[in-house]
CSV table of C-alpha atoms in Angstrom, one decimal:
chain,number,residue,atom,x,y,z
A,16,UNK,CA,-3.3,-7.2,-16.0
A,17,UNK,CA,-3.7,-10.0,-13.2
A,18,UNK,CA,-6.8,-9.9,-11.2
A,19,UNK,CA,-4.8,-8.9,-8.0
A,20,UNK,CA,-3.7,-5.9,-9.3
A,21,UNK,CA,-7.5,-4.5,-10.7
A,22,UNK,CA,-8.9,-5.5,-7.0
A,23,UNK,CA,-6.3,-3.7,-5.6
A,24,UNK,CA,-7.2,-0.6,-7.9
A,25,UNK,CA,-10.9,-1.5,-7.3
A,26,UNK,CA,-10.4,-1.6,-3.6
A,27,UNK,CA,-8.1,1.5,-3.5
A,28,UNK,CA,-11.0,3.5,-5.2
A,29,UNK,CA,-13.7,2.4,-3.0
A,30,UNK,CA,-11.8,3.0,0.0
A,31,UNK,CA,-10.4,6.2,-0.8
A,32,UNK,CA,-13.8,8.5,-0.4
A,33,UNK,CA,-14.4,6.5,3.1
A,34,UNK,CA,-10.4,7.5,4.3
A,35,UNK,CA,-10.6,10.9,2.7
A,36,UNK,CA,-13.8,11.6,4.9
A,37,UNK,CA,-12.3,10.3,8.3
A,38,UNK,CA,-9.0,12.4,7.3
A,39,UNK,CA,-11.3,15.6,7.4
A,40,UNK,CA,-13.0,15.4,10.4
A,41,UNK,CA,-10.1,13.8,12.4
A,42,UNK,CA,-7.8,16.7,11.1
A,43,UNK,CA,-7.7,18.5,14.4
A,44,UNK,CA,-6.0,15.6,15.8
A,45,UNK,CA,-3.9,14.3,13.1
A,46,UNK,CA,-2.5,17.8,12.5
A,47,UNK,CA,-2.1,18.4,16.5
A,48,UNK,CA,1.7,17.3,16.9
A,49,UNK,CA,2.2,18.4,13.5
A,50,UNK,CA,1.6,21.6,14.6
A,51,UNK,CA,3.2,21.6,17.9
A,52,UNK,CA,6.4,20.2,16.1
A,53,UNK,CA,6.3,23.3,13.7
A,54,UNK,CA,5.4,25.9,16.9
A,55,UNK,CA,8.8,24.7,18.8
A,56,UNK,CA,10.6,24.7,15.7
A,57,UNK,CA,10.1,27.9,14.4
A,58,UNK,CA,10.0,29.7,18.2
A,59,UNK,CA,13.6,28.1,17.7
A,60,UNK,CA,14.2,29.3,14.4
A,61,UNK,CA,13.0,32.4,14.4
A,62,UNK,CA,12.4,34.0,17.8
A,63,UNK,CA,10.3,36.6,18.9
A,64,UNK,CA,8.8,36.2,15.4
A,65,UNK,CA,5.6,34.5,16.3
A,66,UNK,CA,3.6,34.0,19.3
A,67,UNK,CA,1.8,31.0,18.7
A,68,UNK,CA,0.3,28.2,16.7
A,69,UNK,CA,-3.2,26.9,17.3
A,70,UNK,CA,-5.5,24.7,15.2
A,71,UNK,CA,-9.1,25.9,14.5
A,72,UNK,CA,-10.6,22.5,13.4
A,73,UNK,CA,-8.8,21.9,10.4
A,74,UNK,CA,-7.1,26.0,10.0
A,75,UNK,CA,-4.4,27.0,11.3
A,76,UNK,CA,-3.7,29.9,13.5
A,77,UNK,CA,-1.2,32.0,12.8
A,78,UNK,CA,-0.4,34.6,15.6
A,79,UNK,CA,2.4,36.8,14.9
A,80,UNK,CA,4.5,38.9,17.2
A,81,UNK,CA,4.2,42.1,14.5
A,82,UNK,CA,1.5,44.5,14.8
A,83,UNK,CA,0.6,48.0,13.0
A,84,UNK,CA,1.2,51.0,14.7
A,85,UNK,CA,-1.0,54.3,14.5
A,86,UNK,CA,0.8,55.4,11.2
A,87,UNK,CA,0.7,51.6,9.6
A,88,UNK,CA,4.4,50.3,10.2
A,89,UNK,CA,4.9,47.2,10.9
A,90,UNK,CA,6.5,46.3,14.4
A,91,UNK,CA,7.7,43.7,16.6
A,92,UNK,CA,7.2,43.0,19.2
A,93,UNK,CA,2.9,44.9,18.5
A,94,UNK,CA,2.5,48.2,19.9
A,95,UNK,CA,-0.6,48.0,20.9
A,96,UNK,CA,-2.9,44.5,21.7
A,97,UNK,CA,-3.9,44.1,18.0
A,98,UNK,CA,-1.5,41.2,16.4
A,99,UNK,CA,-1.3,40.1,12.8
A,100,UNK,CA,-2.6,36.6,12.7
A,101,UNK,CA,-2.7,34.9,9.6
A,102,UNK,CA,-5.1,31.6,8.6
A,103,UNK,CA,-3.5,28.8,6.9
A,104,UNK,CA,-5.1,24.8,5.5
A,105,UNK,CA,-2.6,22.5,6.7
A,106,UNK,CA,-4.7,20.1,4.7
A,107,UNK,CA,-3.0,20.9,1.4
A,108,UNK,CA,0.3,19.2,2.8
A,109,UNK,CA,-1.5,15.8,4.6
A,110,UNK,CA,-3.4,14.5,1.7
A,111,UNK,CA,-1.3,11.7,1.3
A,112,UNK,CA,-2.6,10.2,4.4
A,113,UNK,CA,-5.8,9.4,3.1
A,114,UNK,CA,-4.1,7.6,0.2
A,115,UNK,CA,-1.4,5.9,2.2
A,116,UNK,CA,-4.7,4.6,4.3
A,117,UNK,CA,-6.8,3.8,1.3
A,118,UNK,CA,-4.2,1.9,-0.1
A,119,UNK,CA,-2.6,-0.1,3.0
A,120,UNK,CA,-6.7,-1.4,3.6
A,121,UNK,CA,-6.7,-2.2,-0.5
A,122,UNK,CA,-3.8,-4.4,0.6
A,123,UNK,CA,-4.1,-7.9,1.5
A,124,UNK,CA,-2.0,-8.7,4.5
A,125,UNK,CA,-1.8,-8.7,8.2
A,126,UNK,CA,-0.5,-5.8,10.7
A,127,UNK,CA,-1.9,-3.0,9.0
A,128,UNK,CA,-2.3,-1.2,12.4
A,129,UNK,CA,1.3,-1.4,12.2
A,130,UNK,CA,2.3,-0.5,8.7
A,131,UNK,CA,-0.5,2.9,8.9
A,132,UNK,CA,2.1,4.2,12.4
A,133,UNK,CA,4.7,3.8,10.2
A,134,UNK,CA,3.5,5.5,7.4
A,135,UNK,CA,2.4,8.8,9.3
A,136,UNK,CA,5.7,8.5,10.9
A,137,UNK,CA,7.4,8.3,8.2
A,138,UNK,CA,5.0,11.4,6.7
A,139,UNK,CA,5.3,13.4,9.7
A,140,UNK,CA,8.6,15.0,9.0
A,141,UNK,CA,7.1,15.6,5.4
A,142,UNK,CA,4.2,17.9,7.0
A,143,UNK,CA,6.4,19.1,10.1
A,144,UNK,CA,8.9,20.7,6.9
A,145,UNK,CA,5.9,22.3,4.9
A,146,UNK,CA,3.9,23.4,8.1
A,147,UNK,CA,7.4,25.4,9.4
A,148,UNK,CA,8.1,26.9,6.0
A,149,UNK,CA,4.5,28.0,5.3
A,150,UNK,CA,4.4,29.7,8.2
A,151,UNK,CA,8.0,31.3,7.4
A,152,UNK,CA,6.7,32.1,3.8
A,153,UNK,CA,3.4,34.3,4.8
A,154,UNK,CA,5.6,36.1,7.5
A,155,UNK,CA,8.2,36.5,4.6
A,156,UNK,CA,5.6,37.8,2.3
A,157,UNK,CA,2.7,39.0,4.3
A,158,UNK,CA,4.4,41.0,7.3
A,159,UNK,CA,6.9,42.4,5.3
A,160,UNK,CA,10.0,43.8,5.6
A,161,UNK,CA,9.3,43.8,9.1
A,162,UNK,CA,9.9,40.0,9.9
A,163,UNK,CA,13.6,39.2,7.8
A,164,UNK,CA,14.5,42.4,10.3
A,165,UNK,CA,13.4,40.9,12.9
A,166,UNK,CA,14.5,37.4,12.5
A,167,UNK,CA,17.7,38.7,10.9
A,168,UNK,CA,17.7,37.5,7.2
A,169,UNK,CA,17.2,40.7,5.7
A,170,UNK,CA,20.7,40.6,3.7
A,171,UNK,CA,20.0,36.9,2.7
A,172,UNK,CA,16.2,37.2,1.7
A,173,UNK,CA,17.3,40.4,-0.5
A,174,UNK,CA,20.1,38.8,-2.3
A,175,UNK,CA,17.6,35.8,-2.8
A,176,UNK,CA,14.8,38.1,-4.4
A,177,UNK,CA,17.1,40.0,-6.5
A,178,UNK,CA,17.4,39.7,-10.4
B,14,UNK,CA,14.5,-3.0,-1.9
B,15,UNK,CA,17.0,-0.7,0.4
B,16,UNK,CA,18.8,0.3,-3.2
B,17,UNK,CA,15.3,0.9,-4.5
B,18,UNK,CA,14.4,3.4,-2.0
B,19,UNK,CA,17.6,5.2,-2.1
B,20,UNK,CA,18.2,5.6,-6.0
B,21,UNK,CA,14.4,6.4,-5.8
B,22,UNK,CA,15.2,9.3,-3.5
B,23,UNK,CA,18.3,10.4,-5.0
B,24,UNK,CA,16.6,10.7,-8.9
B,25,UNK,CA,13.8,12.1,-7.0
B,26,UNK,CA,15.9,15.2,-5.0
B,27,UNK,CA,17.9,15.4,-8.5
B,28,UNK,CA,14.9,16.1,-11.1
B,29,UNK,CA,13.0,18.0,-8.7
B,30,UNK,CA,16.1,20.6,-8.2
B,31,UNK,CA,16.5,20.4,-12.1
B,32,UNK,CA,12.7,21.2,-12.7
B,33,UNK,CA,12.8,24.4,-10.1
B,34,UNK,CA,15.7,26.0,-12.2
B,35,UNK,CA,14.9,29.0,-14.3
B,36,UNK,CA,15.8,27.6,-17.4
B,37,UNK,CA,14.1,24.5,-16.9
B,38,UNK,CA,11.0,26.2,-16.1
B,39,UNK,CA,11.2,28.9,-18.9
B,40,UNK,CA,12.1,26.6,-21.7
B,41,UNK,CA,10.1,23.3,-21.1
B,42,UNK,CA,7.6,23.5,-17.3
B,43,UNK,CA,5.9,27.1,-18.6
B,44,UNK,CA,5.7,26.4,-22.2
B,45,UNK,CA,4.1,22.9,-21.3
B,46,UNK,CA,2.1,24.2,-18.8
B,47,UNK,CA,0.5,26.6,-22.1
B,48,UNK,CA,0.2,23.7,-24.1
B,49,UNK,CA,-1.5,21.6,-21.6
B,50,UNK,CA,-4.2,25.3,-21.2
B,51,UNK,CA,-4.5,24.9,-25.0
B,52,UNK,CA,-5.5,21.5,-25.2
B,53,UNK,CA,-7.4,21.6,-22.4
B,54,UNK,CA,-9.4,24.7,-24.2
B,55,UNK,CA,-9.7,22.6,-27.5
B,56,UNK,CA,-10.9,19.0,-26.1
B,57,UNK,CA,-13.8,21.3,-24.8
B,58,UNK,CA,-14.8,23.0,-27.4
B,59,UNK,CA,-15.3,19.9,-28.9
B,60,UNK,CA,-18.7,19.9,-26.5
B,61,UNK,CA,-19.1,23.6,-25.4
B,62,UNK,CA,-18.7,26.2,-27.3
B,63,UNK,CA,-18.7,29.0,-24.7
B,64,UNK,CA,-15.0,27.3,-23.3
B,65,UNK,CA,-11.9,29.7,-25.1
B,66,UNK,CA,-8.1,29.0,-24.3
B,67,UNK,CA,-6.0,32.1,-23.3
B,68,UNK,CA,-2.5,31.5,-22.9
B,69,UNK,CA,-2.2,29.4,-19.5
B,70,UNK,CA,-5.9,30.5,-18.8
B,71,UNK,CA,-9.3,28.6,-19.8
B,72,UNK,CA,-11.8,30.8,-19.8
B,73,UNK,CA,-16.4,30.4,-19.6
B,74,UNK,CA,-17.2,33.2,-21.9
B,75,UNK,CA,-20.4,33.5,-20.9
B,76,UNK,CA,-20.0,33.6,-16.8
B,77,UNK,CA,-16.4,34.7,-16.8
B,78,UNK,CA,-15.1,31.9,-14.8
B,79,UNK,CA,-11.6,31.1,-15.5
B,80,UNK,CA,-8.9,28.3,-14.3
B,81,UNK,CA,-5.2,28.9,-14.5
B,82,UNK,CA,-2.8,26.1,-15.1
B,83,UNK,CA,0.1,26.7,-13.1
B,84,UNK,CA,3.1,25.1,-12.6
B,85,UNK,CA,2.1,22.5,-10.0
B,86,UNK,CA,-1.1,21.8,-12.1
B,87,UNK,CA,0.8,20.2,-15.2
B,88,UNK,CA,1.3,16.7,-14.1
B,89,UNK,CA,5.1,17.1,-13.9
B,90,UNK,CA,5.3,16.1,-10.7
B,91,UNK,CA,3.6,13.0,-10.7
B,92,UNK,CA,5.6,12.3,-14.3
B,93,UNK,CA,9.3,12.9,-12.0
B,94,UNK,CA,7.6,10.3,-9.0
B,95,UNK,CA,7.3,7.7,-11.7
B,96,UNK,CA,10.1,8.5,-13.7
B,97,UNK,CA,12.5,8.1,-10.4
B,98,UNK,CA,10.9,5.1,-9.4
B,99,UNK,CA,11.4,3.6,-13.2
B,100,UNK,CA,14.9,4.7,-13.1
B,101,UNK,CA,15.3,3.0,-9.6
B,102,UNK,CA,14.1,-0.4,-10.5
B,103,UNK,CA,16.6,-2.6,-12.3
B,104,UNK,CA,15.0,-3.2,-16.0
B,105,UNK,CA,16.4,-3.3,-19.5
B,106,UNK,CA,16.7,0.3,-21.0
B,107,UNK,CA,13.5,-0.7,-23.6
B,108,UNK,CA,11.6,-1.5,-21.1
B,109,UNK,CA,12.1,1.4,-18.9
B,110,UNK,CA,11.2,3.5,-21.9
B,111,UNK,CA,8.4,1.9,-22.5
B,112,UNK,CA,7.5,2.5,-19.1
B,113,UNK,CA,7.9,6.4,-19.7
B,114,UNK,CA,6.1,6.3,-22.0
B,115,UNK,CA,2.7,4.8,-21.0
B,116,UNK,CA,3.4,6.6,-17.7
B,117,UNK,CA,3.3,10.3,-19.3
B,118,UNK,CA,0.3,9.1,-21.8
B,119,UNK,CA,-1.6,8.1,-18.5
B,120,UNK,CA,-0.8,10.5,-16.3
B,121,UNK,CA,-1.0,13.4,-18.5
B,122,UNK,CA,-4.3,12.2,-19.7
B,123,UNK,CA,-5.3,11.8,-16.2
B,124,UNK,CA,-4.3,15.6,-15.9
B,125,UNK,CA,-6.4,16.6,-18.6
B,126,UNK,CA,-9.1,14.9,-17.8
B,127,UNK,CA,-8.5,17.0,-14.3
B,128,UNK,CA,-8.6,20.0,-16.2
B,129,UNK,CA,-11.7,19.8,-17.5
B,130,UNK,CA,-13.7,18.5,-14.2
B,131,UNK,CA,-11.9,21.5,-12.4
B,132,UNK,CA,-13.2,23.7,-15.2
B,133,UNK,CA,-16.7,22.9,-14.5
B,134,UNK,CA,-16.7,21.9,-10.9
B,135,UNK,CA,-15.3,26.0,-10.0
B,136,UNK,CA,-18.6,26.6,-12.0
B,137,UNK,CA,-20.9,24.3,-10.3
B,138,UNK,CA,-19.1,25.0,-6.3
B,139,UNK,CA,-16.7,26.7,-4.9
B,140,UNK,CA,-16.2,24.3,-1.7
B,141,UNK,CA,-16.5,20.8,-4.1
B,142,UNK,CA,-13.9,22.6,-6.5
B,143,UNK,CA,-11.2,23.4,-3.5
B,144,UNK,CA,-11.6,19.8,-2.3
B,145,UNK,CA,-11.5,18.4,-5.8
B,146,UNK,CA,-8.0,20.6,-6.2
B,147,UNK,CA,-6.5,20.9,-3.2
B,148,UNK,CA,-7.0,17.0,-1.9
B,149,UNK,CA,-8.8,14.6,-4.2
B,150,UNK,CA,-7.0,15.0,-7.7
B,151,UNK,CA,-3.5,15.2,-5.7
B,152,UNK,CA,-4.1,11.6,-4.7
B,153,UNK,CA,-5.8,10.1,-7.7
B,154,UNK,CA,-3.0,12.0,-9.8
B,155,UNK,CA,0.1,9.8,-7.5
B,156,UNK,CA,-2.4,6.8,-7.2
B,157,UNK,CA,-2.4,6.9,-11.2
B,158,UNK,CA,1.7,7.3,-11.5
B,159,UNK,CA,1.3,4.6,-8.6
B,160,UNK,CA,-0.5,2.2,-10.7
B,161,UNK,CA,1.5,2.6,-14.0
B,162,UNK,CA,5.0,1.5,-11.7
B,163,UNK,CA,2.8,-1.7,-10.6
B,164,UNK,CA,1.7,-2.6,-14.2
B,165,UNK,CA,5.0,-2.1,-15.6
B,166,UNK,CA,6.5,-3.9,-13.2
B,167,UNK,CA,4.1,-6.5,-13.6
B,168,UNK,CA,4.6,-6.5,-17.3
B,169,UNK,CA,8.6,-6.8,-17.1
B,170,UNK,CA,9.7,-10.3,-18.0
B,171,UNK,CA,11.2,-12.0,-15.0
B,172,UNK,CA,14.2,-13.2,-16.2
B,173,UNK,CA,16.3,-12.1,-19.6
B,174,UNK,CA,15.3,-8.5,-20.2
B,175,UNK,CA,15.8,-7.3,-16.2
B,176,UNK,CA,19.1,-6.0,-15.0
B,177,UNK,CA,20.3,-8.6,-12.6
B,178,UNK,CA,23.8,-7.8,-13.5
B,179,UNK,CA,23.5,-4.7,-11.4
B,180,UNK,CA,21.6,-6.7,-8.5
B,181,UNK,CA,21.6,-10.2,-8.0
B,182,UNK,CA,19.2,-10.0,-5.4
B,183,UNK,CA,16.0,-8.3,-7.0
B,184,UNK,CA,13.4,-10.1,-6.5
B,185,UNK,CA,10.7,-11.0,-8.9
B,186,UNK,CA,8.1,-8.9,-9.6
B,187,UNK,CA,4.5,-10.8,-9.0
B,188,UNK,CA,1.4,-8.3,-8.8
C-alpha cells in the first residue's frame, strides 16, 4: 500500500469525527430544502393527506390531515383540532454527507468548495426520495387504513400486502 | 470513467432488486444474517461469559439487553457497493475475484467487529449506541468497502492482466 493511500485513510479518519459533528448541529439547515422538496412533493402526491412538514432541530414534523374522532376512527380531513403528527430522524438518510466531506478534505487537490456543492447536489435527490417515502410509509402504516382511502391506493396497497 | 459510473449503477439497481426478492432473502440474506448472530455470540464468549447467541438475537444474560441482527445489519449492502464497483472496473476475471474476496473478508469482519461494539455500547448508552448505529458504523462500514476498491485497484497490474480490450481508454490506476 503506497503512502498516499494510508494518508488518505489516516486523513479520512481524523476528519471524519470533526465533519460528523458539524453535520449534526448544522442539520436544521442542511435538511431545510430537503424537507421542503419532500412537503411540495408529497402535497402533490398525495393531497389532502398531510398538512405540513416542519424541522424541529434535527426531527422532523410530521402533521397529518387524519385525526380521531370521539369513538377512535380515523378521519380526514380531523374532526376536531387534535391532528396525528408523527416525529421522524431525517438523519438516518444524510449520513453520507459527513463522509462525502471527510473524504473530499482527506483529498489533496484544489476546488473543494466546488466538488462538496456537487456532492450534496448530487445527494439531494437521494434524501429528497427517502424523506417522501418515510413520510408515505408511517402514514401507510401508522394512520391506517384511513390514509390509502384517502389518497386512493387502497386497491393497490392491499394487493401489495397480500400473501 | 462515464462507463464506470453507469455499469456501476446498473450492477448496483440489479443486485439490490435481486437481494429484496423473497427467495433471495429466505434462502441466503436471513440465514446469513443468523450466522453472522452466531458468530457474533461465539467471538464473545470467548471474553464474557454472560453473552448467549439466540437465533438472529445476542443476548446479556445477566441485564437482559439484547441486539438483533437484521437485514440491513449484515454487511450485504456494503458487500453489493463493492461488488458493483469491482464488476464495473475493467480487470482480469482473477483479479476481480480476488477482489471479492478480500472485500467480503474486510467488510464482514468490519461488521463483526460492529456487532460486538454495538453489543456493548446499547449497554453502556442509549444516545452513543443510536449514533454509533444509526450514523457512525454506516460510514465507516462504505468507507471500508471504499478502501478495499482503492487497494485493489491499486494492486491491479497496469498493463497485461487489465481488460483494455473492452476499453482502450481506461486509465491507469495510481493511488
Amino acid at each position: 500500500m503506497g503512502r498516499p493511500l494510508q494518508r488518505f485513510m489516516l486523513g479520512v479518519l481524523l476528519i471524519l469525527p470533526l465533519t460528523f459533528g458539524v453535520w449534526y448541529l448544522t442539520a436544521a439547515y442542511h435538511l431545510a430544502p430537503v424537507t421542503l422538496l419532500a412537503e411540495k412533493t408529497l402535497h402533490l402526491i398525495v393531497p389532502g393527506a398531510l398538512q405540513w412538514l416542519k424541522l424541529d432541530g434535527h426531527i422532523l414534523v410530521v402533521a397529518s390531515n387524519f385525526g380521531a374522532d370521539t369513538t377512535g376512527q380515523i378521519l380526514s380531513p380531523p374532526p376536531g383540532p387534535d391532528l396525528l403528527g408523527f416525529h421522524l430522524n431525517p438523519l438516518i438518510y444524510s449520513y453520507s454527507l459527513p463522509l462525502l466531506l471527510a473524504l473530499i478534505l482527506a483529498t489533496p487537490g484544489q476546488e473543494r468548495g466546488q466538488k462538496l456543492l456537487w456532492g450534496i447536489l448530487l445527494l439531494l435527490p437521494t434524501e429528497w426520495f427517502s424523506m417522501v417515502f418515510s413520510v408515505m410509509k408511517t402514514l401507510t402504516f401508522d394512520v391506517g387504513a384511513a390514509f390509502p382511502a384517502a389518497a386512493g391506493f387502497d386497491a393497490a396497497l392491499e394487493w401489495m400486502l397480500s400473501p | 470513467m462515464i462507463r464506470f459510473l453507469l455499469l456501476f449503477l446498473l450492477a448496483q439497481a440489479l443486485l439490490f432488486g435481486i437481494e429484496i426478492l423473497q427467495p433471495v432473502q429466505q434462502a441466503v440474506i436471513l440465514p446469513w444474517t443468523a450466522l453472522l448472530a452466531s458468530l457474533g455470540g461465539w467471538l464473545m464468549s470467548f471474553f464474557d461469559s454472560d453473552v448467549l447467541a439466540q437465533g438472529k438475537l445476542i443476548i446479556s444474560q445477566s441485564s437482559g439487553f439484547a441486539v438483533s441482527i437484521e437485514p440491513g445489519c449484515n454487511g450485504v449492502e456494503a458487500m453489493i457497493v463493492l461488488l458493483a464497483a469491482i464488476i464495473a472496473f475493467p480487470a482480469a476475471l482473477s483479479y476481480k475475484l480476488w477482489g471479492l474476496f478480500w472485500g467480503f473478508v474486510a467488510i464482514q469482519g468490519m461488521n463483526l467487529l460492529r456487532i460486538v461494539s454495538l453489543f456493548y455500547l446499547g449497554q453502556w448508552d442509549r444516545v452513543w449506541f443510536d449514533w454509533a448505529h444509526l450514523y457512525i458504523w454506516q460510514a465507516l462500514i462504505m468507507l471500508d468497502a471504499l478502501i478495499v476498491f482503492l487497494i485493489w485497484i491499486r494492486y491491479l497490474p497496469r498493463d497485461g492482466a487489465i481488460d483494455r480490450g473492452q476499453n482502450p481508454d481506461v486509465p491507469e490506476a495510481s493511488i
